[in-house]
XYZ file of C-alpha atoms in Angstrom:
692
model
C 41.492 98.262 39.390
C 44.050 95.815 39.980
C 47.514 95.310 41.666
C 50.114 92.927 41.411
C 51.049 90.579 44.049
C 54.006 91.476 46.644
C 55.844 88.789 48.178
C 59.604 88.412 49.208
C 61.821 90.546 46.764
C 59.405 92.551 45.364
C 60.563 95.239 47.382
C 64.127 96.716 47.327
C 66.499 94.967 45.026
C 68.952 92.632 46.414
C 71.643 93.567 44.329
C 72.415 96.958 46.324
C 70.808 97.763 49.666
C 69.439 101.121 49.907
C 69.479 103.249 52.997
C 66.669 102.382 55.497
C 63.906 104.927 55.122
C 62.474 104.088 58.983
C 64.741 103.097 61.586
C 63.490 102.391 64.932
C 65.818 101.151 67.537
C 65.141 99.890 71.480
C 61.437 101.813 71.342
C 59.959 101.583 74.611
C 56.810 102.477 75.956
C 55.466 102.712 79.437
C 52.490 103.904 80.738
C 52.045 105.361 84.627
C 52.397 103.516 86.720
C 55.276 101.377 85.563
C 53.384 99.816 82.817
C 55.728 98.850 80.253
C 53.797 98.252 76.903
C 56.644 98.208 74.133
C 59.942 96.304 75.349
C 63.302 97.392 72.666
C 61.631 96.695 69.829
C 63.850 97.604 66.680
C 63.554 97.468 62.901
C 64.873 99.041 59.832
C 62.453 99.531 56.988
C 63.949 99.815 53.355
C 62.137 101.885 50.441
C 59.351 99.848 49.176
C 59.358 97.360 51.693
C 56.421 95.549 53.611
C 57.038 94.744 57.013
C 54.113 92.367 58.807
C 53.763 92.872 62.605
C 51.532 90.197 64.069
C 50.742 88.953 67.697
C 47.694 88.414 70.018
C 45.950 91.316 71.588
C 47.740 93.262 73.881
C 51.043 92.285 72.462
C 51.952 96.112 71.725
C 51.865 95.767 68.268
C 49.490 99.268 67.806
C 51.142 101.163 70.543
C 54.250 100.681 68.757
C 52.942 101.979 65.666
C 51.091 104.915 67.341
C 54.470 105.707 69.094
C 56.371 105.597 65.731
C 53.709 108.060 64.534
C 54.004 110.404 67.946
C 50.382 109.926 68.545
C 50.400 108.487 72.027
C 48.814 110.328 75.025
C 51.060 112.316 77.466
C 50.425 109.646 79.992
C 53.067 107.468 78.068
C 56.696 107.794 78.040
C 58.341 106.833 74.813
C 62.154 106.442 74.763
C 64.716 104.849 72.328
C 65.172 106.296 68.722
C 62.739 106.581 65.453
C 64.651 108.047 62.463
C 62.723 108.926 59.286
C 65.367 109.757 56.644
C 68.049 109.452 59.256
C 66.147 112.416 61.104
C 64.979 111.784 64.642
C 61.427 111.994 65.590
C 61.251 111.382 69.245
C 61.331 114.409 71.304
C 60.031 116.573 68.660
C 57.179 119.005 69.535
C 53.911 118.038 68.037
C 54.319 121.229 65.901
C 57.371 119.620 64.168
C 55.965 116.640 63.900
C 52.844 117.790 62.148
C 54.764 118.840 59.485
C 56.200 115.131 59.048
C 52.651 113.167 59.824
C 50.299 112.924 56.740
C 53.331 114.007 54.318
C 56.387 111.587 55.136
C 54.949 109.624 57.321
C 51.098 108.446 56.872
C 48.935 106.037 58.840
C 45.773 103.919 58.004
C 43.670 103.596 61.451
C 41.889 100.673 61.994
C 38.557 102.560 62.667
C 37.931 104.838 59.822
C 34.538 106.057 61.002
C 36.307 107.679 63.866
C 39.258 108.752 61.767
C 37.291 111.167 59.666
C 35.186 114.262 60.750
C 31.581 113.435 60.709
C 30.543 117.185 59.364
C 32.477 117.622 56.632
C 32.338 115.797 53.465
C 34.980 113.132 52.280
C 36.622 114.903 49.426
C 37.475 118.031 51.693
C 39.243 116.214 54.210
C 41.379 114.770 51.546
C 41.951 118.030 50.249
C 42.815 119.700 53.483
C 45.640 116.913 53.734
C 47.023 118.131 50.151
C 46.598 121.995 50.930
C 48.458 121.588 54.644
C 51.650 119.740 53.180
C 51.803 121.399 49.476
C 50.184 124.588 49.455
C 48.061 123.982 46.676
C 45.061 125.826 45.758
C 41.463 124.693 46.954
C 40.678 123.988 43.144
C 43.981 122.113 42.552
C 43.985 119.884 45.775
C 40.039 119.159 44.984
C 41.241 117.455 41.800
C 43.678 115.677 43.681
C 41.058 114.085 46.221
C 38.956 113.314 43.153
C 41.919 111.423 41.839
C 42.994 109.792 45.023
C 39.214 108.160 45.259
C 39.537 106.941 41.674
C 42.756 105.376 42.285
C 41.721 103.639 45.507
C 38.504 102.102 43.607
C 35.654 104.528 44.581
C 33.064 104.370 41.901
C 31.728 107.831 40.259
C 34.841 109.494 42.579
C 33.472 112.913 41.352
C 30.279 112.511 43.212
C 31.462 110.574 46.015
C 33.943 113.135 46.878
C 30.785 115.294 48.117
C 29.340 112.733 50.480
C 29.934 112.550 54.204
C 31.490 109.521 56.158
C 28.382 108.021 57.160
C 27.303 107.730 53.591
C 30.234 105.296 52.783
C 30.096 101.788 53.471
C 32.906 100.433 55.864
C 34.907 99.157 53.179
C 34.713 102.580 51.195
C 35.423 104.317 54.254
C 38.858 102.389 54.604
C 39.565 102.955 50.958
C 39.108 106.527 51.404
C 41.064 106.583 54.785
C 43.924 104.846 52.630
C 43.595 107.857 49.795
C 44.115 110.415 52.470
C 47.235 108.615 53.550
C 48.797 108.516 50.364
C 47.685 111.896 49.711
C 51.082 113.680 49.540
C 53.157 110.301 48.505
C 54.655 109.397 52.188
C 57.783 107.283 52.280
C 56.215 105.363 55.343
C 52.604 104.149 55.284
C 51.605 102.471 58.580
C 48.282 100.498 58.554
C 47.347 99.524 61.861
C 44.695 96.644 61.481
C 43.409 97.982 58.132
C 40.804 94.887 57.366
C 39.708 94.353 60.877
C 35.671 94.072 60.895
C 35.597 94.270 57.266
C 33.810 91.216 55.188
C 36.351 89.002 53.411
C 35.604 90.471 49.927
C 35.978 93.979 51.070
C 39.285 93.130 52.811
C 40.164 91.327 49.369
C 39.562 94.947 47.834
C 41.209 96.820 50.574
C 44.667 94.854 50.452
C 44.651 95.202 46.451
C 44.198 98.807 47.042
C 47.174 98.909 49.627
C 49.418 97.022 46.848
C 47.973 99.717 44.345
C 48.714 102.604 46.903
C 52.627 101.151 47.465
C 53.242 100.791 43.612
C 51.709 104.337 42.907
C 53.902 106.236 45.957
C 56.981 103.764 46.314
C 56.176 103.987 50.080
C 57.436 101.388 52.465
C 54.319 99.894 54.603
C 54.134 98.704 58.247
C 51.176 96.339 58.353
C 49.931 95.804 62.043
C 47.524 92.821 61.953
C 46.569 89.431 63.873
C 45.639 87.721 60.475
C 48.559 85.758 59.347
C 47.166 84.992 55.886
C 47.062 88.662 55.021
C 50.779 89.102 55.998
C 51.637 85.855 54.142
C 50.308 87.584 50.755
C 51.535 91.057 51.411
C 54.589 91.103 53.316
C 58.254 90.869 52.841
C 59.347 90.379 56.264
C 57.242 89.462 59.590
C 57.691 90.491 62.971
C 56.370 88.576 65.868
C 55.475 90.214 68.814
C 54.357 88.852 72.487
C 54.496 90.534 75.694
C 55.439 93.777 74.143
C 58.720 92.735 72.693
C 59.662 91.337 69.218
C 60.214 87.207 69.682
C 60.928 86.371 66.156
C 61.490 88.479 63.183
C 62.801 87.521 59.331
C 61.754 87.118 55.845
C 58.144 86.195 55.714
C 59.044 82.620 53.931
C 61.584 82.138 56.630
C 59.347 82.539 59.574
C 56.201 80.757 58.239
C 58.054 77.398 56.937
C 61.102 77.441 58.962
C 59.869 78.981 62.862
C 62.140 78.728 65.696
C 60.130 80.389 68.076
C 57.298 78.256 70.034
C 55.136 80.964 69.981
C 55.141 81.724 66.324
C 54.875 77.957 65.767
C 51.766 77.936 68.155
C 50.134 81.206 65.951
C 50.742 78.986 62.969
C 49.401 75.921 64.233
C 46.121 77.171 65.651
C 45.120 79.107 62.590
C 42.247 77.493 61.045
C 42.858 77.373 57.168
C 40.640 77.588 54.156
C 42.967 74.801 52.548
C 43.367 72.419 54.975
C 41.607 69.342 56.490
C 38.459 70.471 58.265
C 38.643 67.054 60.140
C 41.596 67.608 62.041
C 41.887 69.495 65.561
C 43.489 72.790 65.956
C 46.464 73.447 68.215
C 45.313 75.882 70.649
C 47.959 77.659 72.712
C 46.782 77.422 76.515
C 46.802 80.269 78.923
C 46.940 83.795 77.998
C 49.562 86.648 77.606
C 50.364 88.423 80.521
C 49.373 91.635 81.394
C 52.179 94.588 81.495
C 52.882 94.456 85.029
C 52.781 90.816 85.338
C 55.302 89.759 82.863
C 57.797 86.951 84.262
C 61.324 87.601 84.918
C 62.557 85.091 82.354
C 60.919 84.483 78.701
C 57.623 86.107 78.861
C 56.105 83.064 76.737
C 57.702 80.201 79.212
C 54.707 79.795 81.328
C 52.462 78.937 77.956
C 55.480 77.334 76.445
C 54.728 73.090 76.253
C 58.597 72.905 75.637
C 60.176 75.137 78.141
C 63.557 74.649 80.527
C 64.379 75.725 83.324
C 67.188 77.943 81.805
C 63.960 79.964 80.155
C 62.859 81.180 83.465
C 66.078 82.286 84.563
C 66.467 85.258 81.931
C 64.718 86.724 79.190
C 66.504 85.209 76.191
C 67.756 87.908 73.432
C 66.728 87.704 70.004
C 69.688 85.578 68.041
C 70.365 84.362 64.487
C 68.919 80.978 63.455
C 70.948 80.532 60.381
C 69.123 82.209 57.471
C 69.933 85.625 56.682
C 68.091 88.152 58.810
C 66.182 85.594 60.389
C 66.332 85.799 64.413
C 64.386 84.255 67.170
C 64.346 84.802 71.113
C 64.305 80.987 72.197
C 67.296 79.297 74.302
C 66.090 75.932 73.006
C 67.127 74.154 70.028
C 63.772 73.299 67.840
C 64.440 70.482 65.430
C 60.923 69.705 64.283
C 58.256 72.409 64.814
C 55.928 69.968 64.661
C 56.154 68.248 67.695
C 56.273 71.467 70.119
C 52.207 71.685 70.080
C 51.015 68.476 69.581
C 47.876 68.183 68.293
C 45.154 67.566 70.808
C 43.117 64.419 69.921
C 39.336 64.867 69.598
C 37.770 61.180 69.919
C 36.183 60.607 66.174
C 32.111 60.382 66.089
C 30.692 57.260 66.132
C 29.083 55.653 63.298
C 26.055 57.387 61.961
C 23.320 56.706 59.791
C 22.881 58.519 56.487
C 21.721 61.689 56.424
C 18.532 61.190 54.983
C 17.751 58.356 57.647
C 18.355 61.214 60.529
C 15.619 63.267 62.162
C 15.313 66.561 61.155
C 15.749 68.950 64.045
C 15.468 72.460 62.351
C 13.407 73.097 59.032
C 12.843 76.355 57.392
C 10.584 76.699 54.380
C 10.141 79.835 52.258
C 11.292 82.171 55.016
C 10.913 86.016 54.596
C 11.223 88.944 56.704
C 10.447 92.458 55.237
C 11.050 95.678 56.916
C 9.194 99.150 55.906
C 11.812 102.114 54.961
C 10.771 105.329 56.097
C 11.965 108.805 55.626
C 11.179 111.857 57.643
C 11.245 112.775 61.494
C 8.121 114.683 62.299
C 5.787 113.274 59.149
C 7.351 109.875 58.272
C 6.483 108.454 54.740
C 6.830 104.848 53.774
C 9.402 104.875 50.759
C 10.129 101.109 50.204
C 10.516 97.918 51.690
C 13.678 95.894 52.990
C 14.084 92.413 52.017
C 16.147 91.203 54.661
C 15.271 87.813 54.202
C 13.380 86.969 50.833
C 12.183 83.251 50.657
C 14.962 81.183 52.202
C 14.849 77.303 53.159
C 17.314 74.753 54.484
C 17.163 71.821 56.966
C 19.375 70.536 60.069
C 19.798 66.993 60.693
C 20.626 65.232 63.900
C 24.503 65.673 64.673
C 25.100 67.801 61.954
C 26.528 71.725 61.664
C 25.220 73.932 58.980
C 27.311 76.929 58.511
C 25.367 80.101 57.433
C 28.057 82.708 55.868
C 27.697 85.773 53.742
C 28.800 89.590 53.795
C 27.478 91.687 56.413
C 23.886 92.677 55.443
C 23.091 89.453 53.569
C 20.109 88.486 56.258
C 22.182 85.866 58.394
C 21.327 87.924 61.837
C 17.691 88.293 60.742
C 17.245 84.727 60.153
C 18.711 83.364 63.438
C 16.284 86.333 64.984
C 13.268 84.696 63.163
C 14.441 81.164 64.673
C 15.214 82.036 67.967
C 11.793 84.189 68.476
C 9.729 80.849 68.052
C 6.962 82.495 66.996
C 4.808 82.811 63.268
C 7.293 84.087 60.775
C 6.185 86.894 58.552
C 5.878 84.553 55.664
C 7.242 80.805 55.359
C 7.445 78.132 57.990
C 9.846 77.220 60.877
C 9.732 73.659 62.600
C 11.763 72.947 65.328
C 12.275 69.300 66.777
C 9.012 68.479 64.660
C 7.130 71.447 65.873
C 5.613 74.148 63.532
C 6.150 77.417 66.045
C 3.139 79.103 64.319
C 0.336 78.782 66.848
C 2.754 77.917 69.936
C 1.173 78.688 73.637
C 3.435 80.436 75.881
C 3.976 77.229 77.917
C 4.763 75.144 74.731
C 7.207 77.927 73.662
C 8.980 77.751 77.000
C 9.050 73.923 76.670
C 10.656 74.315 73.385
C 13.315 76.547 74.410
C 14.968 73.998 76.629
C 15.732 72.251 73.264
C 16.880 75.515 71.439
C 19.753 77.673 72.987
C 22.217 80.191 71.608
C 25.795 81.392 72.123
C 26.303 84.960 71.288
C 28.996 86.648 69.636
C 30.305 88.794 72.568
C 30.842 87.023 75.561
C 31.292 89.761 78.038
C 28.092 91.610 76.649
C 25.980 88.410 77.132
C 26.915 87.585 80.748
C 25.769 89.700 83.461
C 28.822 91.231 85.181
C 26.722 91.526 88.407
C 26.320 87.630 88.717
C 29.020 85.221 89.857
C 29.626 82.528 87.527
C 27.401 79.871 89.553
C 24.524 82.029 89.142
C 24.584 82.640 85.586
C 24.783 78.863 84.809
C 22.207 78.414 87.375
C 19.601 80.691 86.095
C 18.543 78.673 83.365
C 17.974 75.801 85.607
C 16.203 77.562 88.159
C 13.504 79.310 85.360
C 12.847 75.805 84.355
C 11.660 74.582 87.703
C 15.148 72.735 88.678
C 15.903 72.368 92.498
C 18.747 72.533 94.727
C 20.960 70.522 95.170
C 20.458 69.467 91.546
C 21.366 72.734 90.164
C 24.462 72.978 92.355
C 25.868 69.635 90.852
C 24.662 70.482 87.380
C 26.704 73.851 87.598
C 29.938 71.933 88.312
C 29.324 69.349 85.810
C 29.064 72.184 83.336
C 31.840 73.778 84.250
C 34.080 70.656 83.962
C 32.200 70.031 80.728
C 33.870 73.554 79.177
C 37.352 72.799 80.823
C 36.728 75.137 83.443
C 37.619 74.885 87.040
C 35.062 74.275 90.019
C 36.609 77.422 91.806
C 35.765 79.657 89.065
C 32.125 79.293 89.886
C 32.440 82.322 92.636
C 34.264 84.519 90.209
C 32.606 87.358 88.191
C 32.736 87.353 84.556
C 35.130 90.592 84.388
C 37.824 88.045 86.151
C 37.987 85.984 83.268
C 39.860 85.908 79.641
C 37.733 86.196 76.549
C 37.963 82.586 75.677
C 36.954 81.748 79.508
C 34.135 83.908 79.181
C 32.988 82.086 76.044
C 33.281 78.659 77.685
C 31.173 80.135 80.233
C 28.422 81.222 77.219
C 28.667 77.843 75.857
C 28.118 76.165 79.361
C 25.350 78.215 79.756
C 23.769 77.065 76.591
C 24.533 73.793 77.538
C 22.408 73.586 80.834
C 19.247 72.414 79.834
C 20.765 69.829 77.706
C 19.737 71.437 74.595
C 19.253 69.316 71.183
C 19.800 72.358 68.637
C 22.419 75.274 69.537
C 22.699 78.395 67.486
C 26.207 80.164 67.684
C 26.122 83.509 66.304
C 29.604 84.575 65.286
C 31.097 82.643 68.583
C 34.907 82.984 67.813
C 34.857 86.558 65.999
C 35.888 88.552 69.133
C 38.898 86.355 69.877
C 42.302 85.806 69.399
C 43.335 83.040 66.867
C 45.324 81.224 69.817
C 41.918 81.312 72.092
C 39.828 80.883 69.111
C 41.411 77.069 68.389
C 40.547 75.985 71.846
C 36.882 77.312 71.697
C 36.553 75.128 68.314
C 38.078 72.320 69.623
C 35.535 72.651 72.482
C 32.525 72.809 70.033
C 33.495 70.181 67.864
C 34.031 67.915 71.113
C 30.699 68.680 72.614
C 28.732 68.147 69.426
C 29.758 64.475 69.179
C 29.767 63.939 72.629
C 26.445 65.192 73.481
C 24.849 64.654 70.107
C 24.490 68.112 69.497
C 23.456 70.017 66.122
C 24.490 73.481 65.566
C 23.555 76.260 63.394
C 26.774 78.065 62.956
C 26.562 81.804 61.687
C 30.175 83.699 60.945
C 31.884 85.521 58.175
C 34.981 83.777 58.822
C 35.106 81.123 55.885
C 38.124 79.374 57.204
C 36.203 78.660 60.642
C 33.323 77.781 59.017
C 35.358 75.282 56.952
C 36.518 73.780 59.924
C 33.490 73.012 61.937
C 30.259 72.602 59.336
C 29.102 69.491 57.858
C 27.186 71.707 55.244
C 27.368 75.401 54.132
C 24.623 77.725 53.134
C 25.681 81.086 51.421
C 23.612 83.952 51.495
C 23.271 87.111 49.182
C 20.891 89.818 49.948
C 18.438 87.762 51.621
C 18.578 84.803 49.508
C 20.644 81.637 49.480
C 22.692 81.327 46.480
C 24.470 77.787 47.139
C 23.737 74.873 49.860
C 25.345 71.879 49.951
C 28.014 69.584 51.690
C 30.791 72.061 52.926
C 33.909 70.216 51.943
C 32.250 70.029 48.253
C 31.326 73.599 48.223
C 34.456 74.952 49.390
C 36.642 72.751 47.274
C 34.479 73.290 43.780
C 32.098 76.485 44.646
C 29.981 76.673 41.825
C 28.105 79.993 41.911
C 30.259 82.825 41.282
C 29.716 84.762 44.599
C 30.803 81.742 46.508
C 34.217 81.583 44.176
C 34.845 85.452 45.174
C 34.344 84.603 48.868
C 36.430 81.412 48.758
C 39.287 83.235 46.825
C 39.160 86.280 48.768
C 40.011 84.417 52.364
C 43.801 84.706 52.909
C 45.945 81.603 53.722
C 48.544 81.447 55.989
C 51.396 80.234 53.495
C 53.106 82.467 51.488
C 53.694 80.396 48.406
C 50.103 79.415 48.248
C 48.929 82.764 48.906
C 50.894 84.282 46.080
C 49.794 81.563 43.485
C 46.000 81.615 44.229
C 43.782 83.109 41.647
C 41.700 85.968 42.747
C 37.900 86.796 41.836
C 37.735 90.464 42.922
C 34.064 91.376 43.281
C 33.325 95.032 41.934
C 31.769 97.750 44.351
C 29.953 96.917 47.373
C 26.956 94.962 48.174
C 23.757 96.750 46.928
C 20.695 97.688 49.345
C 18.152 94.974 49.847
C 15.244 97.571 49.537
C 12.850 98.357 47.132
C 13.521 99.639 43.627
C 16.046 96.837 42.465
C 15.347 95.695 39.202
C 14.164 92.098 38.478
C 16.634 89.178 37.648
C 19.461 87.939 39.645
C 20.380 90.154 42.678
C 24.182 89.400 42.074
C 24.663 90.603 38.543
C 26.058 94.197 38.979
C 28.897 92.841 40.872
C 29.228 89.299 38.769
C 32.257 88.470 37.280
C 30.766 85.917 35.362
C 27.749 88.100 34.025
C 30.206 90.593 32.429
C 31.607 87.777 30.217
C 28.286 86.887 28.722
C 26.849 87.522 25.761
C 23.587 90.072 25.524
C 21.336 87.315 24.958
C 22.691 85.306 28.087
C 22.679 88.415 30.080
C 18.769 89.267 29.290
C 17.880 85.902 31.244
C 20.236 87.163 34.435
C 18.149 90.557 34.297
C 14.688 89.320 33.773
C 14.541 85.986 35.596
C 15.668 85.576 39.313
C 17.627 82.157 39.618
C 16.063 79.543 42.003
C 18.237 76.568 43.502
C 18.902 73.998 41.358
C 20.728 70.587 42.120
C 24.429 70.483 40.585
C 25.092 67.216 42.621
C 22.851 64.839 45.087
C 23.991 67.596 48.215
C 25.079 70.844 46.124
C 22.789 73.301 45.081
C 23.277 76.707 43.509
C 21.330 79.880 42.390
C 22.926 80.635 39.166
C 21.546 80.277 35.606
C 24.920 80.081 33.773
C 27.252 78.101 36.582
C 28.331 75.729 33.982
C 30.003 78.120 31.901
C 32.694 79.119 34.634
C 36.106 78.894 33.426
């Protein structure tokens, strides 16, 4: 399954302008009491056109799309105009809208698990959408459901149509959701964060499915997302939202290469790029978006804008032409050099270090394995196999070094972290922390070693006790290890300053902070005991890109200032490219490639690594359209018993599909081990030299 790339000009012809299929004019959404969430959004969508809507969380993107669909709760007051094929939708009854939704106007929701009914098979739910709007018989609708599942790349669609939603993986559910949305050839398809929480390889498949669906139905698409790279490769036009209103809109090339609104410039500058220089600092947007009741009277971005002038606070600027056709920006200041709006922060370069081989090892993992029994039955359980979550991996981390651990969900990253953080004897293999083998540690020794090994969790809100003020949260590890007042109080204030927070924040509770500030508190807590190794478990995945940049810069600065070592686990390869010195790529419990990060990302050797790198979208329209793609087939298989011997990746490997039968047999019979390609790049592949 493949689809052609969409870019500016790939939608409607420039010779004759067709009538808009969807027109939204002065759309406003107010939730009681007086919370204005969407403020005067207007756009028109031509047949076959893709409009990307981007912005931070809380900007009003999803609320605007739900208002167009008529899916907001009764507490929302929606005004303005939404016309589909010239017919007004606002004010129509839910019964009338039910005739439009799913037929002419369809939606792909962010969470397909909650969008499907769990007690009916997937095929029946897709067939129901066909029958309701076409009056087709059950048999005809059933055949159509199987055809649609085949269209979106579901393997064995006839059998899968009889499966229930919980039997599908996340990526397969999202593809099935797209199949349901395009079942009746809608005129407009609204995709609300369709790739959020998906692995990058599955995201690439879903985006390819959207391209195929667009070509098959001719639908116009509204793509709501926070990922600027996704918009760069798929959209014809882009609309940037902030505090409920549109602050810049235009052709994707104009907005990306010639932005005129400081907020757009900031979003582009703070996005980590896989094709960028990992050694330079990102450009964060300081502060956070205003909540609906707190929107300032002038420009809503003025409190965060580094180039604001007094005129900005006087009145909210309207969208005005910038010179390029259709390119509008809401800014009263003339921006001559976008690169000077947000000066790049200066992070002092690290001091001279000895060669890697001469630095001390802070963490060494050798032949680590963790297997879990797989049982079936409720009353009478029986063992039916074994899950090889981690199956014989090894790596080391040196002083002042960051190792990035990457791979798809289920590859074993989190299990690896748990085995290290337990500081107990592993099921198989050896873990050495700061020169001490964790096997046989006594309780007191384990507590002593935990001072030097700390962790920062993925969800900053869930990892902080909401009942404790920040001062007590930071003081807790100090008191647990015998520190006394007033040394504890002094250290708490020192930690707040270290992570860029104010001393007055010490008496506040976690709920009073933004996501980025909460993650800074989590980092401060991890640094309280002056550790030497910090494990970072997806530390920025729950943050907006504008906040993410500041946290990444902070981690880099602290590493150099405090001589820390990091084990950095993430699914975002662009972030790992920016922070990691070395990278280990995992697949089904094994490491497939390991080496210097710049070399691995510049010249990936394993077919799986090449697929991961090619799937990461780049926020550059020209580069994103021209990049070669390596689309993997299907979903990652399970890590349970019953798999055949040989290479675990071969069922999805594009290189294996091109080999002759003799070379394939080696992949089928012999599991590859890590072998050196360069002094600091090892790969587990029999035929990597044969890549094109």
